[in-house]
Amino acid sequence: QVQLQESGPGLVKSSETLSLTCTVSGGSLGSYYWSWLRQPPGKGLEWIGYVSYSGTTKYNPSLKSRVTISLDKSMKQFSLKLTYVTTADTAVYYCAREERGWESRWFDPWGQGALVTVSS
Amino acid sequence: SYLLTQPPSVSVAPGKTARISCGGSDIGGKSFHWYQQKSGQAPVLLIYYNTDRPSGIPDRFSGTYSGNTATLTITRVEAGDEADYYCQVWESSTDDVVFGGGTRLTVL
């Protein structure tokens, strides 16, 4: 059963770069898309973007200018970089496997989440 | 961008049936997916493709889709069902993922 685990600093200074890594275990990276999502405290879910096994990426238009998602097949990891962070980027960041079917996409499973606080 | 509307909260007594709606404009042809998020935990996929349940999800959870609204139904509600529930679709025209604002289910 595939499991995902986020890792990275829990505190980032404003204007700096947030970096997180998701390690995939118990399954293959191939044939799937791998996504990052986030949830500000007390708020709803927001999709950040994905990277495919072939390296194709797609980002939420609202974050596109600051986001990079990459894949390291040898380590079975994918990573998120978010530049020029502000306090509005404080959130629990989740990694998830993206399932795709006919004309739709959904997320299963999810990592446990990593709280990242941006200090001013 | 595309919007999905959910009621902020739903309350139900134990053993009763809870229904959580998710609506949007022009949702024809879209497939809805539902997630359960218990306090302090990651979301868990409950329903995909409007009505399908992943393995391990009890059949007390079901999804329906009619007109401009998708509905998550939870029968024989238990205290352990208290959580936030989110609907989600894929907007094909922009290749974007959209979540509803979430509904907090309170078991009285």
PDB file of C-alpha atoms in Angstrom:
ATOM      1  CA  GLN A   1       0.000   0.000   0.000  1.00  0.00           C
ATOM      2  CA  VAL A   2       1.546   3.266  -1.107  1.00  0.00           C
ATOM      3  CA  GLN A   3       2.356   5.783   1.594  1.00  0.00           C
ATOM      4  CA  LEU A   4       3.536   9.382   1.325  1.00  0.00           C
ATOM      5  CA  GLN A   5       5.507  11.388   3.859  1.00  0.00           C
ATOM      6  CA  GLU A   6       6.283  15.099   3.748  1.00  0.00           C
ATOM      7  CA  SER A   7       9.486  16.510   5.182  1.00  0.00           C
ATOM      8  CA  GLY A   8      11.123  19.912   5.409  1.00  0.00           C
ATOM      9  CA  PRO A   9      11.518  23.002   7.588  1.00  0.00           C
ATOM     10  CA  GLY A  10       8.515  23.972   9.655  1.00  0.00           C
ATOM     11  CA  LEU A  11       9.500  27.634   9.800  1.00  0.00           C
ATOM     12  CA  VAL A  12      10.427  29.891   6.903  1.00  0.00           C
ATOM     13  CA  LYS A  13      11.140  33.599   6.929  1.00  0.00           C
ATOM     14  CA  SER A  14       9.107  35.972   4.838  1.00  0.00           C
ATOM     15  CA  SER A  15      10.509  36.564   1.316  1.00  0.00           C
ATOM     16  CA  GLU A  16      12.521  33.338   1.447  1.00  0.00           C
ATOM     17  CA  THR A  17      11.869  29.996  -0.275  1.00  0.00           C
ATOM     18  CA  LEU A  18       9.732  27.206   1.157  1.00  0.00           C
ATOM     19  CA  SER A  19      11.084  23.757   0.307  1.00  0.00           C
ATOM     20  CA  LEU A  20       9.361  20.451   1.020  1.00  0.00           C
ATOM     21  CA  THR A  21       9.983  16.875  -0.074  1.00  0.00           C
ATOM     22  CA  CYS A  22       7.532  13.994  -0.302  1.00  0.00           C
ATOM     23  CA  THR A  23       8.871  10.451  -0.056  1.00  0.00           C
ATOM     24  CA  VAL A  24       6.839   7.680  -1.666  1.00  0.00           C
ATOM     25  CA  SER A  25       7.000   4.178  -0.231  1.00  0.00           C
ATOM     26  CA  GLY A  26       5.193   0.922  -0.837  1.00  0.00           C
ATOM     27  CA  GLY A  27       4.496   1.568  -4.487  1.00  0.00           C
ATOM     28  CA  SER A  28       5.789   2.745  -7.831  1.00  0.00           C
ATOM     29  CA  LEU A  29       6.064   6.313  -9.093  1.00  0.00           C
ATOM     30  CA  GLY A  30       5.262   5.276 -12.621  1.00  0.00           C
ATOM     31  CA  SER A  31       1.946   5.966 -14.398  1.00  0.00           C
ATOM     32  CA  TYR A  32       0.856   8.488 -11.793  1.00  0.00           C
ATOM     33  CA  TYR A  33       0.819  12.201 -11.288  1.00  0.00           C
ATOM     34  CA  TRP A  34       2.127  13.561  -7.996  1.00  0.00           C
ATOM     35  CA  SER A  35       0.591  16.636  -6.438  1.00  0.00           C
ATOM     36  CA  TRP A  36       1.040  19.193  -3.719  1.00  0.00           C
ATOM     37  CA  LEU A  37      -1.908  20.794  -1.943  1.00  0.00           C
ATOM     38  CA  ARG A  38      -2.179  23.084   1.031  1.00  0.00           C
ATOM     39  CA  GLN A  39      -4.616  24.171   3.729  1.00  0.00           C
ATOM     40  CA  PRO A  40      -4.228  27.444   5.639  1.00  0.00           C
ATOM     41  CA  PRO A  41      -5.187  27.171   9.304  1.00  0.00           C
ATOM     42  CA  GLY A  42      -8.956  26.943   9.654  1.00  0.00           C
ATOM     43  CA  LYS A  43      -9.518  27.160   5.903  1.00  0.00           C
ATOM     44  CA  GLY A  44     -10.181  24.884   2.960  1.00  0.00           C
ATOM     45  CA  LEU A  45      -8.028  22.927   0.551  1.00  0.00           C
ATOM     46  CA  GLU A  46      -6.075  24.426  -2.327  1.00  0.00           C
ATOM     47  CA  TRP A  47      -4.346  22.499  -5.090  1.00  0.00           C
ATOM     48  CA  ILE A  48      -0.820  23.799  -5.796  1.00  0.00           C
ATOM     49  CA  GLY A  49       0.311  21.686  -8.744  1.00  0.00           C
ATOM     50  CA  TYR A  50       1.549  18.351 -10.040  1.00  0.00           C
ATOM     51  CA  VAL A  51       4.481  16.637 -11.656  1.00  0.00           C
ATOM     52  CA  SER A  52       4.036  13.588 -13.853  1.00  0.00           C
ATOM     53  CA  TYR A  53       6.346  10.603 -14.089  1.00  0.00           C
ATOM     54  CA  SER A  54       7.623  12.007 -17.387  1.00  0.00           C
ATOM     55  CA  GLY A  55       8.373  15.348 -15.730  1.00  0.00           C
ATOM     56  CA  THR A  56       5.420  17.329 -17.035  1.00  0.00           C
ATOM     57  CA  THR A  57       4.250  19.960 -14.580  1.00  0.00           C
ATOM     58  CA  LYS A  58       1.102  22.023 -14.111  1.00  0.00           C
ATOM     59  CA  TYR A  59       0.546  24.675 -11.482  1.00  0.00           C
ATOM     60  CA  ASN A  60      -2.361  26.549  -9.977  1.00  0.00           C
ATOM     61  CA  PRO A  61      -2.486  29.832 -11.914  1.00  0.00           C
ATOM     62  CA  SER A  62      -2.631  31.813  -8.675  1.00  0.00           C
ATOM     63  CA  LEU A  63       0.765  30.403  -7.597  1.00  0.00           C
ATOM     64  CA  LYS A  64       2.364  29.644 -10.953  1.00  0.00           C
ATOM     65  CA  SER A  65       4.966  32.409 -10.861  1.00  0.00           C
ATOM     66  CA  ARG A  66       6.395  31.182  -7.532  1.00  0.00           C
ATOM     67  CA  VAL A  67       6.064  27.385  -7.692  1.00  0.00           C
ATOM     68  CA  THR A  68       8.343  24.625  -8.899  1.00  0.00           C
ATOM     69  CA  ILE A  69       7.562  20.932  -8.468  1.00  0.00           C
ATOM     70  CA  SER A  70      10.149  18.339  -9.430  1.00  0.00           C
ATOM     71  CA  LEU A  71      10.561  14.569  -9.351  1.00  0.00           C
ATOM     72  CA  ASP A  72      13.547  12.458  -8.282  1.00  0.00           C
ATOM     73  CA  LYS A  73      12.863   8.964  -9.533  1.00  0.00           C
ATOM     74  CA  SER A  74      15.966   7.409  -7.990  1.00  0.00           C
ATOM     75  CA  MET A  75      14.971   8.593  -4.526  1.00  0.00           C
ATOM     76  CA  LYS A  76      11.232   8.055  -5.084  1.00  0.00           C
ATOM     77  CA  GLN A  77      10.654  11.636  -4.024  1.00  0.00           C
ATOM     78  CA  PHE A  78       9.011  14.736  -5.390  1.00  0.00           C
ATOM     79  CA  SER A  79       9.607  18.228  -4.160  1.00  0.00           C
ATOM     80  CA  LEU A  80       7.927  21.600  -3.819  1.00  0.00           C
ATOM     81  CA  LYS A  81       9.615  24.968  -3.925  1.00  0.00           C
ATOM     82  CA  LEU A  82       7.625  28.138  -3.287  1.00  0.00           C
ATOM     83  CA  THR A  83       9.562  31.367  -3.582  1.00  0.00           C
ATOM     84  CA  TYR A  84       9.061  34.779  -1.999  1.00  0.00           C
ATOM     85  CA  VAL A  85       6.753  33.472   0.698  1.00  0.00           C
ATOM     86  CA  THR A  86       4.579  35.699   2.860  1.00  0.00           C
ATOM     87  CA  THR A  87       2.533  35.021   5.960  1.00  0.00           C
ATOM     88  CA  ALA A  88      -0.355  34.148   3.625  1.00  0.00           C
ATOM     89  CA  ASP A  89       1.584  31.021   2.662  1.00  0.00           C
ATOM     90  CA  THR A  90       1.389  29.665   6.214  1.00  0.00           C
ATOM     91  CA  ALA A  91      -0.435  26.357   5.855  1.00  0.00           C
ATOM     92  CA  VAL A  92      -0.372  22.619   6.228  1.00  0.00           C
ATOM     93  CA  TYR A  93       1.172  21.320   3.030  1.00  0.00           C
ATOM     94  CA  TYR A  94       0.070  17.897   1.779  1.00  0.00           C
ATOM     95  CA  CYS A  95       1.523  15.698  -0.902  1.00  0.00           C
ATOM     96  CA  ALA A  96      -0.798  13.287  -2.649  1.00  0.00           C
ATOM     97  CA  ARG A  97      -0.945  10.813  -5.491  1.00  0.00           C
ATOM     98  CA  GLU A  98      -3.217  11.978  -8.238  1.00  0.00           C
ATOM     99  CA  GLU A  99      -5.475   9.389  -9.792  1.00  0.00           C
ATOM    100  CA  ARG A 100      -6.744   9.987 -13.309  1.00  0.00           C
ATOM    101  CA  GLY A 101      -9.666   8.528 -15.117  1.00  0.00           C
ATOM    102  CA  TRP A 102     -11.939   9.468 -17.946  1.00  0.00           C
ATOM    103  CA  GLU A 103     -12.368  13.230 -17.816  1.00  0.00           C
ATOM    104  CA  SER A 104     -11.462  13.569 -14.163  1.00  0.00           C
ATOM    105  CA  ARG A 105      -8.759  13.591 -11.499  1.00  0.00           C
ATOM    106  CA  TRP A 106      -8.774  12.969  -7.774  1.00  0.00           C
ATOM    107  CA  PHE A 107      -6.304  12.412  -4.924  1.00  0.00           C
ATOM    108  CA  ASP A 108      -5.567   9.196  -3.088  1.00  0.00           C
ATOM    109  CA  PRO A 109      -3.683   8.681  -0.861  1.00  0.00           C
ATOM    110  CA  TRP A 110      -2.473  11.791   0.933  1.00  0.00           C
ATOM    111  CA  GLY A 111       0.540  12.325   3.143  1.00  0.00           C
ATOM    112  CA  GLN A 112      -0.030  13.227   6.772  1.00  0.00           C
ATOM    113  CA  GLY A 113       0.761  16.886   6.094  1.00  0.00           C
ATOM    114  CA  ALA A 114       3.490  19.285   7.152  1.00  0.00           C
ATOM    115  CA  LEU A 115       2.772  22.579   8.870  1.00  0.00           C
ATOM    116  CA  VAL A 116       4.885  25.396   7.488  1.00  0.00           C
ATOM    117  CA  THR A 117       4.775  28.719   9.269  1.00  0.00           C
ATOM    118  CA  VAL A 118       6.052  31.849   7.571  1.00  0.00           C
ATOM    119  CA  SER A 119       7.423  34.388  10.014  1.00  0.00           C
ATOM    120  CA  SER A 120       7.435  38.067   9.272  1.00  0.00           C
TER     121      SER A 120
ATOM    122  CA  SER B   1     -12.337  30.391 -11.848  1.00  0.00           C
ATOM    123  CA  TYR B   2     -14.889  27.641 -11.298  1.00  0.00           C
ATOM    124  CA  LEU B   3     -16.703  27.666  -7.935  1.00  0.00           C
ATOM    125  CA  LEU B   4     -18.203  24.840  -5.897  1.00  0.00           C
ATOM    126  CA  THR B   5     -20.637  25.733  -3.124  1.00  0.00           C
ATOM    127  CA  GLN B   6     -21.122  23.659   0.013  1.00  0.00           C
ATOM    128  CA  PRO B   7     -23.120  24.477   3.141  1.00  0.00           C
ATOM    129  CA  PRO B   8     -20.703  25.517   5.911  1.00  0.00           C
ATOM    130  CA  SER B   9     -22.251  23.164   8.423  1.00  0.00           C
ATOM    131  CA  VAL B  10     -24.649  20.261   8.794  1.00  0.00           C
ATOM    132  CA  SER B  11     -25.850  18.778  12.081  1.00  0.00           C
ATOM    133  CA  VAL B  12     -27.380  15.354  12.549  1.00  0.00           C
ATOM    134  CA  ALA B  13     -28.307  13.054  15.413  1.00  0.00           C
ATOM    135  CA  PRO B  14     -26.591   9.690  15.773  1.00  0.00           C
ATOM    136  CA  GLY B  15     -28.255   6.966  13.756  1.00  0.00           C
ATOM    137  CA  LYS B  16     -29.863   9.445  11.359  1.00  0.00           C
ATOM    138  CA  THR B  17     -28.962  10.341   7.783  1.00  0.00           C
ATOM    139  CA  ALA B  18     -26.793  13.308   6.827  1.00  0.00           C
ATOM    140  CA  ARG B  19     -26.790  14.850   3.383  1.00  0.00           C
ATOM    141  CA  ILE B  20     -24.104  17.281   2.236  1.00  0.00           C
ATOM    142  CA  SER B  21     -24.598  19.110  -1.038  1.00  0.00           C
ATOM    143  CA  CYS B  22     -22.087  20.504  -3.501  1.00  0.00           C
ATOM    144  CA  GLY B  23     -23.268  22.769  -6.269  1.00  0.00           C
ATOM    145  CA  GLY B  24     -21.844  24.668  -9.147  1.00  0.00           C
ATOM    146  CA  SER B  25     -22.860  26.318 -12.369  1.00  0.00           C
ATOM    147  CA  ASP B  26     -22.666  24.284 -15.528  1.00  0.00           C
ATOM    148  CA  ILE B  27     -21.505  21.121 -13.822  1.00  0.00           C
ATOM    149  CA  GLY B  28     -22.868  18.905 -16.544  1.00  0.00           C
ATOM    150  CA  GLY B  29     -20.417  16.159 -17.386  1.00  0.00           C
ATOM    151  CA  LYS B  30     -18.142  16.821 -14.427  1.00  0.00           C
ATOM    152  CA  SER B  31     -17.339  14.050 -11.991  1.00  0.00           C
ATOM    153  CA  PHE B  32     -17.440  14.798  -8.282  1.00  0.00           C
ATOM    154  CA  HIS B  33     -15.131  13.394  -5.649  1.00  0.00           C
ATOM    155  CA  TRP B  34     -15.558  13.597  -1.887  1.00  0.00           C
ATOM    156  CA  TYR B  35     -13.054  13.661   0.972  1.00  0.00           C
ATOM    157  CA  GLN B  36     -13.411  13.327   4.725  1.00  0.00           C
ATOM    158  CA  GLN B  37     -11.021  15.241   6.966  1.00  0.00           C
ATOM    159  CA  LYS B  38     -11.123  14.558  10.673  1.00  0.00           C
ATOM    160  CA  SER B  39      -9.640  17.086  13.063  1.00  0.00           C
ATOM    161  CA  GLY B  40      -5.864  17.250  12.794  1.00  0.00           C
ATOM    162  CA  GLN B  41      -5.701  14.607  10.063  1.00  0.00           C
ATOM    163  CA  ALA B  42      -5.138  14.513   6.339  1.00  0.00           C
ATOM    164  CA  PRO B  43      -8.103  14.221   3.977  1.00  0.00           C
ATOM    165  CA  VAL B  44      -9.220  10.732   2.999  1.00  0.00           C
ATOM    166  CA  LEU B  45     -10.919   9.885  -0.291  1.00  0.00           C
ATOM    167  CA  LEU B  46     -14.506   8.788   0.370  1.00  0.00           C
ATOM    168  CA  ILE B  47     -16.179   8.812  -3.041  1.00  0.00           C
ATOM    169  CA  TYR B  48     -14.819   9.164  -6.576  1.00  0.00           C
ATOM    170  CA  TYR B  49     -16.601   9.436  -9.907  1.00  0.00           C
ATOM    171  CA  ASN B  50     -19.739  10.639  -8.120  1.00  0.00           C
ATOM    172  CA  THR B  51     -20.708   7.251  -6.702  1.00  0.00           C
ATOM    173  CA  ASP B  52     -17.709   4.903  -6.392  1.00  0.00           C
ATOM    174  CA  ARG B  53     -16.193   4.001  -3.030  1.00  0.00           C
ATOM    175  CA  PRO B  54     -12.523   3.080  -2.561  1.00  0.00           C
ATOM    176  CA  SER B  55     -11.921  -0.200  -0.812  1.00  0.00           C
ATOM    177  CA  GLY B  56     -12.284   0.115   2.935  1.00  0.00           C
ATOM    178  CA  ILE B  57     -14.884   2.885   2.854  1.00  0.00           C
ATOM    179  CA  PRO B  58     -18.128   1.726   4.530  1.00  0.00           C
ATOM    180  CA  ASP B  59     -21.247   1.545   2.401  1.00  0.00           C
ATOM    181  CA  ARG B  60     -22.880   3.999   4.795  1.00  0.00           C
ATOM    182  CA  PHE B  61     -21.190   6.609   2.598  1.00  0.00           C
ATOM    183  CA  SER B  62     -22.680   7.149  -0.831  1.00  0.00           C
ATOM    184  CA  GLY B  63     -22.695   9.782  -3.537  1.00  0.00           C
ATOM    185  CA  THR B  64     -25.335  10.934  -5.974  1.00  0.00           C
ATOM    186  CA  TYR B  65     -25.418  13.493  -8.752  1.00  0.00           C
ATOM    187  CA  SER B  66     -28.440  15.216 -10.194  1.00  0.00           C
ATOM    188  CA  GLY B  67     -28.909  18.447 -12.082  1.00  0.00           C
ATOM    189  CA  ASN B  68     -26.444  21.026 -10.796  1.00  0.00           C
ATOM    190  CA  THR B  69     -25.820  19.340  -7.466  1.00  0.00           C
ATOM    191  CA  ALA B  70     -23.806  16.445  -6.137  1.00  0.00           C
ATOM    192  CA  THR B  71     -24.718  15.022  -2.749  1.00  0.00           C
ATOM    193  CA  LEU B  72     -22.803  12.991  -0.203  1.00  0.00           C
ATOM    194  CA  THR B  73     -25.126  10.889   1.940  1.00  0.00           C
ATOM    195  CA  ILE B  74     -24.081   9.309   5.216  1.00  0.00           C
ATOM    196  CA  THR B  75     -26.562   6.846   6.673  1.00  0.00           C
ATOM    197  CA  ARG B  76     -26.637   5.584  10.260  1.00  0.00           C
ATOM    198  CA  VAL B  77     -24.405   8.453  11.327  1.00  0.00           C
ATOM    199  CA  GLU B  78     -21.903   7.718  14.074  1.00  0.00           C
ATOM    200  CA  ALA B  79     -19.978  10.015  16.399  1.00  0.00           C
ATOM    201  CA  GLY B  80     -16.825   9.060  14.496  1.00  0.00           C
ATOM    202  CA  ASP B  81     -18.232  10.625  11.321  1.00  0.00           C
ATOM    203  CA  GLU B  82     -17.813  14.098  12.788  1.00  0.00           C
ATOM    204  CA  ALA B  83     -15.436  15.791  10.352  1.00  0.00           C
ATOM    205  CA  ASP B  84     -15.072  18.278   7.529  1.00  0.00           C
ATOM    206  CA  TYR B  85     -16.216  17.046   4.132  1.00  0.00           C
ATOM    207  CA  TYR B  86     -14.950  18.457   0.830  1.00  0.00           C
ATOM    208  CA  CYS B  87     -16.171  17.980  -2.715  1.00  0.00           C
ATOM    209  CA  GLN B  88     -13.780  18.320  -5.653  1.00  0.00           C
ATOM    210  CA  VAL B  89     -13.962  18.410  -9.438  1.00  0.00           C
ATOM    211  CA  TRP B  90     -11.556  18.766 -12.310  1.00  0.00           C
ATOM    212  CA  GLU B  91     -12.149  21.748 -14.569  1.00  0.00           C
ATOM    213  CA  SER B  92     -11.183  20.393 -17.968  1.00  0.00           C
ATOM    214  CA  SER B  93     -11.118  23.728 -19.782  1.00  0.00           C
ATOM    215  CA  THR B  94      -8.235  24.954 -17.638  1.00  0.00           C
ATOM    216  CA  ASP B  95      -6.842  21.637 -16.370  1.00  0.00           C
ATOM    217  CA  ASP B  96      -7.374  22.886 -12.824  1.00  0.00           C
ATOM    218  CA  VAL B  97      -8.545  21.191  -9.665  1.00  0.00           C
ATOM    219  CA  VAL B  98     -11.338  22.896  -7.714  1.00  0.00           C
ATOM    220  CA  PHE B  99     -12.436  22.157  -4.162  1.00  0.00           C
ATOM    221  CA  GLY B 100     -15.630  23.190  -2.449  1.00  0.00           C
ATOM    222  CA  GLY B 101     -15.283  25.262   0.690  1.00  0.00           C
ATOM    223  CA  GLY B 102     -15.998  22.303   2.942  1.00  0.00           C
ATOM    224  CA  THR B 103     -18.864  21.307   5.233  1.00  0.00           C
ATOM    225  CA  ARG B 104     -18.424  20.625   8.910  1.00  0.00           C
ATOM    226  CA  LEU B 105     -20.575  17.717  10.017  1.00  0.00           C
ATOM    227  CA  THR B 106     -21.564  17.850  13.673  1.00  0.00           C
ATOM    228  CA  VAL B 107     -23.043  14.783  15.332  1.00  0.00           C
ATOM    229  CA  LEU B 108     -25.424  15.967  18.027  1.00  0.00           C
TER     230      LEU B 108
END
